[in-house]
Short mmCIF file of C-alpha atoms in Angstrom, two decimals:
data_model
loop_
_atom_site.label_atom_id
_atom_site.label_comp_id
_atom_site.label_asym_id
_atom_site.label_seq_id
_atom_site.Cartn_x
_atom_site.Cartn_y
_atom_site.Cartn_z
CA UNK A 1364 55.78 36.72 -15.38
CA UNK A 1365 55.73 40.51 -14.86
CA UNK A 1366 52.61 40.68 -17.05
CA UNK A 1367 50.61 38.52 -14.62
CA UNK A 1368 48.56 40.66 -12.24
CA UNK A 1369 45.89 39.84 -9.66
CA UNK A 1370 42.43 40.17 -11.23
CA UNK A 1371 39.99 38.55 -8.83
CA UNK A 1372 39.07 41.63 -6.82
CA UNK A 1373 38.66 43.81 -9.90
CA UNK A 1374 36.45 41.24 -11.62
CA UNK A 1375 34.24 40.86 -8.55
CA UNK A 1376 33.91 44.62 -8.23
CA UNK A 1377 32.95 44.93 -11.89
CA UNK A 1378 30.52 42.03 -11.67
CA UNK A 1379 28.83 43.64 -8.67
CA UNK A 1380 28.70 47.01 -10.41
CA UNK A 1381 27.19 45.64 -13.63
CA UNK A 1382 24.60 43.56 -11.79
CA UNK A 1383 23.50 46.40 -9.50
CA UNK A 1384 23.51 48.95 -12.32
CA UNK A 1385 21.26 46.75 -14.44
CA UNK A 1386 18.95 46.05 -11.49
CA UNK A 1387 18.55 49.80 -10.92
CA UNK A 1388 17.89 50.47 -14.60
CA UNK A 1389 15.30 47.66 -14.75
CA UNK A 1390 13.62 48.93 -11.59
CA UNK A 1391 14.33 45.77 -9.59
CA UNK A 1392 15.97 48.16 -7.15
CA UNK A 1393 13.28 50.84 -7.10
CA UNK A 1394 13.92 54.60 -7.02
CA UNK A 1395 14.17 55.77 -3.41
CA UNK A 1396 14.70 52.31 -1.97
CA UNK A 1397 17.36 51.80 0.69
CA UNK A 1398 20.11 49.30 -0.09
CA UNK A 1399 22.50 47.65 2.35
CA UNK A 1400 25.86 46.30 1.31
CA UNK A 1401 25.54 43.29 3.62
CA UNK A 1402 22.24 42.18 2.10
CA UNK A 1403 23.37 42.89 -1.46
CA UNK A 1404 26.58 40.94 -0.88
CA UNK A 1405 24.60 37.97 0.37
CA UNK A 1406 22.25 38.07 -2.62
CA UNK A 1407 25.15 38.31 -5.06
CA UNK A 1408 27.26 35.70 -3.35
CA UNK A 1409 30.10 38.16 -2.84
CA UNK A 1410 31.97 39.71 0.07
CA UNK A 1411 31.06 43.23 1.16
CA UNK A 1412 34.22 44.82 -0.28
CA UNK A 1413 33.38 44.57 -4.02
CA UNK A 1414 29.78 45.54 -3.30
CA UNK A 1415 30.90 48.67 -1.44
CA UNK A 1416 33.20 49.55 -4.33
CA UNK A 1417 30.35 49.02 -6.78
CA UNK A 1418 28.04 51.25 -4.73
CA UNK A 1419 30.70 53.96 -4.64
CA UNK A 1420 30.95 53.88 -8.43
CA UNK A 1421 27.17 53.94 -8.79
CA UNK A 1422 27.17 56.96 -6.49
CA UNK A 1423 29.65 58.75 -8.76
CA UNK A 1424 27.33 58.02 -11.69
CA UNK A 1425 24.22 59.31 -9.95
CA UNK A 1426 22.40 56.00 -9.55
CA UNK A 1427 22.70 55.78 -5.76
CA UNK A 1428 23.22 58.35 -3.04
CA UNK A 1429 24.66 57.97 0.44
CA UNK A 1430 24.23 59.85 3.69
CA UNK A 1431 27.21 58.88 5.86
CA UNK A 1432 26.29 56.81 8.91
CA UNK A 1433 22.67 56.82 7.81
CA UNK A 1434 21.69 55.16 4.53
CA UNK A 1435 22.49 54.38 0.94
CA UNK A 1436 19.57 54.44 -1.45
CA UNK A 1437 18.74 54.32 -5.12
CA UNK A 1438 18.33 57.86 -6.44
CA UNK A 1439 14.88 59.01 -7.42
CA UNK A 1440 14.06 59.90 -11.00
CA UNK A 1441 14.45 63.65 -10.78
CA UNK A 1442 13.51 65.47 -13.99
CA UNK A 1443 16.36 67.97 -14.01
CA UNK A 1444 18.99 65.27 -13.39
CA UNK A 1445 17.63 63.13 -16.22
CA UNK A 1446 17.43 66.13 -18.55
CA UNK A 1447 21.04 67.04 -17.79
CA UNK A 1448 22.18 63.48 -18.51
CA UNK A 1449 20.13 63.34 -21.71
CA UNK A 1450 21.65 66.63 -22.88
CA UNK A 1451 25.18 65.34 -22.36
CA UNK A 1452 24.43 62.03 -24.09
CA UNK A 1453 22.77 63.87 -26.99
CA UNK A 1454 25.82 66.03 -27.57
CA UNK A 1455 28.09 62.99 -27.43
CA UNK A 1456 25.99 61.15 -30.02
CA UNK A 1457 25.93 64.23 -32.23
CA UNK A 1458 29.73 64.33 -32.12
CA UNK A 1459 29.93 60.60 -32.80
CA UNK A 1460 27.64 60.95 -35.83
CA UNK A 1461 29.57 63.91 -37.21
CA UNK A 1462 32.84 62.00 -36.93
CA UNK A 1463 31.62 58.54 -37.94
CA UNK A 1464 29.45 59.15 -41.01
CA UNK A 1465 32.39 59.77 -43.38
CA UNK A 1466 34.07 56.62 -42.01
CA UNK A 1467 31.13 54.20 -42.18
CA UNK A 1468 31.27 51.42 -44.73
CA UNK A 1469 28.60 48.95 -45.88
CA UNK A 1470 29.25 46.75 -42.85
CA UNK A 1471 28.37 49.52 -40.45
CA UNK A 1472 25.20 50.42 -42.35
CA UNK A 1473 24.15 46.78 -42.38
CA UNK A 1474 24.75 46.47 -38.65
CA UNK A 1475 22.59 49.54 -38.00
CA UNK A 1476 19.74 48.24 -40.17
CA UNK A 1477 19.82 44.84 -38.50
CA UNK A 1478 19.79 46.47 -35.06
CA UNK A 1479 16.82 48.62 -36.07
CA UNK A 1480 14.93 45.55 -37.29
CA UNK A 1481 15.50 43.94 -33.90
CA UNK A 1482 14.42 47.16 -32.22
CA UNK A 1483 11.16 47.39 -34.19
CA UNK A 1484 10.38 43.72 -33.54
CA UNK A 1485 11.02 44.17 -29.82
CA UNK A 1486 8.75 47.21 -29.68
CA UNK A 1487 5.98 45.24 -31.37
CA UNK A 1488 6.48 42.43 -28.86
CA UNK A 1489 6.66 44.88 -25.92
CA UNK A 1490 10.05 43.37 -25.03
CA UNK A 1491 11.71 46.29 -23.28
CA UNK A 1492 15.05 44.56 -22.64
CA UNK A 1493 15.45 43.55 -26.28
CA UNK A 1494 14.37 46.98 -27.51
CA UNK A 1495 16.86 48.87 -25.38
CA UNK A 1496 19.61 46.40 -26.20
CA UNK A 1497 18.97 46.82 -29.95
CA UNK A 1498 18.83 50.60 -29.55
CA UNK A 1499 22.19 50.55 -27.81
CA UNK A 1500 23.66 48.34 -30.54
CA UNK A 1501 22.44 50.66 -33.28
CA UNK A 1502 23.91 53.82 -31.78
CA UNK A 1503 27.07 51.99 -30.72
CA UNK A 1504 27.91 51.51 -34.40
CA UNK A 1505 28.39 55.26 -34.74
CA UNK A 1506 30.12 55.64 -31.37
CA UNK A 1507 32.52 52.84 -32.24
CA UNK A 1508 33.18 54.12 -35.75
CA UNK A 1509 34.00 57.57 -34.40
CA UNK A 1510 36.99 56.14 -32.52
CA UNK A 1511 36.49 58.73 -29.78
CA UNK A 1512 37.10 57.02 -26.45
CA UNK A 1513 35.98 60.06 -24.44
CA UNK A 1514 32.63 60.00 -26.23
CA UNK A 1515 32.25 56.26 -25.57
CA UNK A 1516 33.09 56.64 -21.88
CA UNK A 1517 30.71 59.57 -21.39
CA UNK A 1518 27.86 57.77 -23.14
CA UNK A 1519 28.46 54.65 -21.03
CA UNK A 1520 28.45 56.69 -17.83
CA UNK A 1521 25.25 58.69 -18.37
CA UNK A 1522 23.05 56.42 -20.49
CA UNK A 1523 21.81 54.31 -17.53
CA UNK A 1524 20.16 57.42 -16.04
CA UNK A 1525 18.19 57.82 -19.26
CA UNK A 1526 17.37 54.14 -19.65
CA UNK A 1527 15.56 54.20 -16.32
CA UNK A 1528 13.12 56.73 -17.77
CA UNK A 1529 12.78 54.88 -21.05
CA UNK A 1530 11.64 51.78 -19.21
CA UNK A 1531 8.82 53.81 -17.65
CA UNK A 1532 7.81 55.14 -21.06
CA UNK A 1533 8.30 51.97 -23.09
CA UNK A 1534 5.38 51.36 -25.45
CA UNK A 1535 4.44 55.03 -25.71
CA UNK A 1536 4.18 56.60 -29.14
CA UNK A 1537 7.54 58.27 -28.70
CA UNK A 1538 9.27 54.92 -28.42
CA UNK A 1539 7.54 53.54 -31.51
CA UNK A 1540 8.45 56.62 -33.54
CA UNK A 1541 12.10 55.96 -32.71
CA UNK A 1542 12.18 53.08 -35.19
CA UNK A 1543 11.19 55.48 -37.98
CA UNK A 1544 13.76 58.01 -36.79
CA UNK A 1545 16.38 55.27 -36.77
CA UNK A 1546 15.56 54.59 -40.42
CA UNK A 1547 16.05 58.26 -41.27
CA UNK A 1548 19.38 58.21 -39.44
CA UNK A 1549 20.56 55.09 -41.23
CA UNK A 1550 19.51 56.46 -44.63
CA UNK A 1551 21.46 59.66 -43.97
CA UNK A 1552 24.52 57.64 -42.93
CA UNK A 1553 24.28 55.50 -46.05
CA UNK A 1554 24.02 58.61 -48.23
CA UNK A 1555 27.05 60.12 -46.50
CA UNK A 1556 24.92 63.10 -45.43
CA UNK A 1557 26.63 64.07 -42.21
CA UNK A 1558 24.48 67.12 -41.46
CA UNK A 1559 21.25 65.15 -41.86
CA UNK A 1560 22.61 62.34 -39.69
CA UNK A 1561 23.48 64.86 -36.97
CA UNK A 1562 20.06 66.51 -37.30
CA UNK A 1563 18.21 63.21 -36.86
CA UNK A 1564 20.49 62.22 -33.99
CA UNK A 1565 19.60 65.49 -32.28
CA UNK A 1566 15.89 64.80 -32.78
CA UNK A 1567 16.16 61.29 -31.34
CA UNK A 1568 17.95 62.29 -28.16
CA UNK A 1569 16.19 65.62 -27.64
CA UNK A 1570 12.90 63.71 -27.56
CA UNK A 1571 14.19 61.89 -24.48
CA UNK A 1572 14.98 65.19 -22.81
CA UNK A 1573 11.42 66.35 -23.42
CA UNK A 1574 9.89 63.09 -22.22
CA UNK A 1575 11.92 63.07 -19.00
CA UNK A 1576 9.29 65.02 -17.06
CA UNK A 1577 6.64 62.38 -17.76
CA UNK A 1578 8.41 59.68 -15.78
CA UNK A 1579 10.33 61.65 -13.20
CA UNK A 1580 9.77 63.62 -10.03
CA UNK A 1581 10.29 67.36 -9.59
CA UNK A 1582 13.55 68.37 -7.95
CA UNK A 1583 11.81 69.24 -4.66
CA UNK A 1584 10.35 65.74 -4.25
CA UNK A 1585 10.61 64.26 -0.76
CA UNK A 1586 14.18 63.31 0.00
CA UNK A 1587 13.80 61.10 3.07
CA UNK A 1588 14.28 57.39 2.44
CA UNK A 1589 11.05 55.44 2.44
CA UNK A 1590 10.09 51.81 2.43
CA UNK A 1591 12.16 48.70 3.05
CA UNK A 1592 15.44 47.73 1.53
CA UNK A 1593 15.11 47.74 -2.25
CA UNK A 1594 15.82 44.07 -2.75
CA UNK A 1595 13.79 42.49 -5.52
CA UNK A 1596 12.32 39.02 -5.48
CA UNK A 1597 14.27 35.86 -6.34
CA UNK A 1598 14.83 36.90 -9.95
CA UNK A 1599 15.70 40.51 -9.27
CA UNK A 1600 19.42 40.18 -8.72
CA UNK A 1601 21.44 37.58 -10.54
CA UNK A 1602 23.65 35.49 -8.27
CA UNK A 1603 26.05 33.98 -10.76
CA UNK A 1604 28.12 34.93 -13.79
CA UNK A 1605 26.09 37.01 -16.20
CA UNK A 1606 26.42 39.04 -19.35
CA UNK A 1607 25.82 42.73 -18.60
CA UNK A 1608 23.40 44.66 -20.73
CA UNK A 1609 24.94 47.15 -23.07
CA UNK A 1610 24.74 50.80 -21.87
CA UNK A 1611 26.41 52.78 -24.46
#
């Protein structure tokens, strides 16, 4: 009986966090839009407590910002912030590749190739959700194989900041080239060429750093909240149990 612990509050908090995080990444909650815990709680069918906890976590991760007694809003896409996040994620993926390549077996290579096929098909179909999901799955193979929990946690924390930019740029040439870069990465992994795998990993994630300026605002962009509460239409925020998108 000692192993039984209350879980309801934690699950509600996590559900609220995952739903709001995904809505911000998708743009359903637009950059700069003000959000109110009472309205979000009503839309999600939850009490205010788990929503407040979710917003606090999103604040720690740079997806929302709060001015006490004034407002909570979705952070704007500021170029320097996105570049910093992309740099951290790049280094984590480089470390994952360096550690994982000697450990990868045929199963891991096959999983990466299948994920890249899904990615390429999604790009052709202009299906941004499927493309980003497949991209996450591909890189997660290396992160998982590395066995480094600190790397996994850091990637999970900072990737949503980058995904927001990728959604703005989806369909550009840089995104399409990623499928070819993925192939180079997979080939290097299959050949056991750690240095080449790290080099290609660097190229993939550094490209996101360089593209950040195209879909973000300069640091000195207006900082006052504008517009109404950032609630999307009926399909913007899920109101029942859902499967969160992967954000590795």
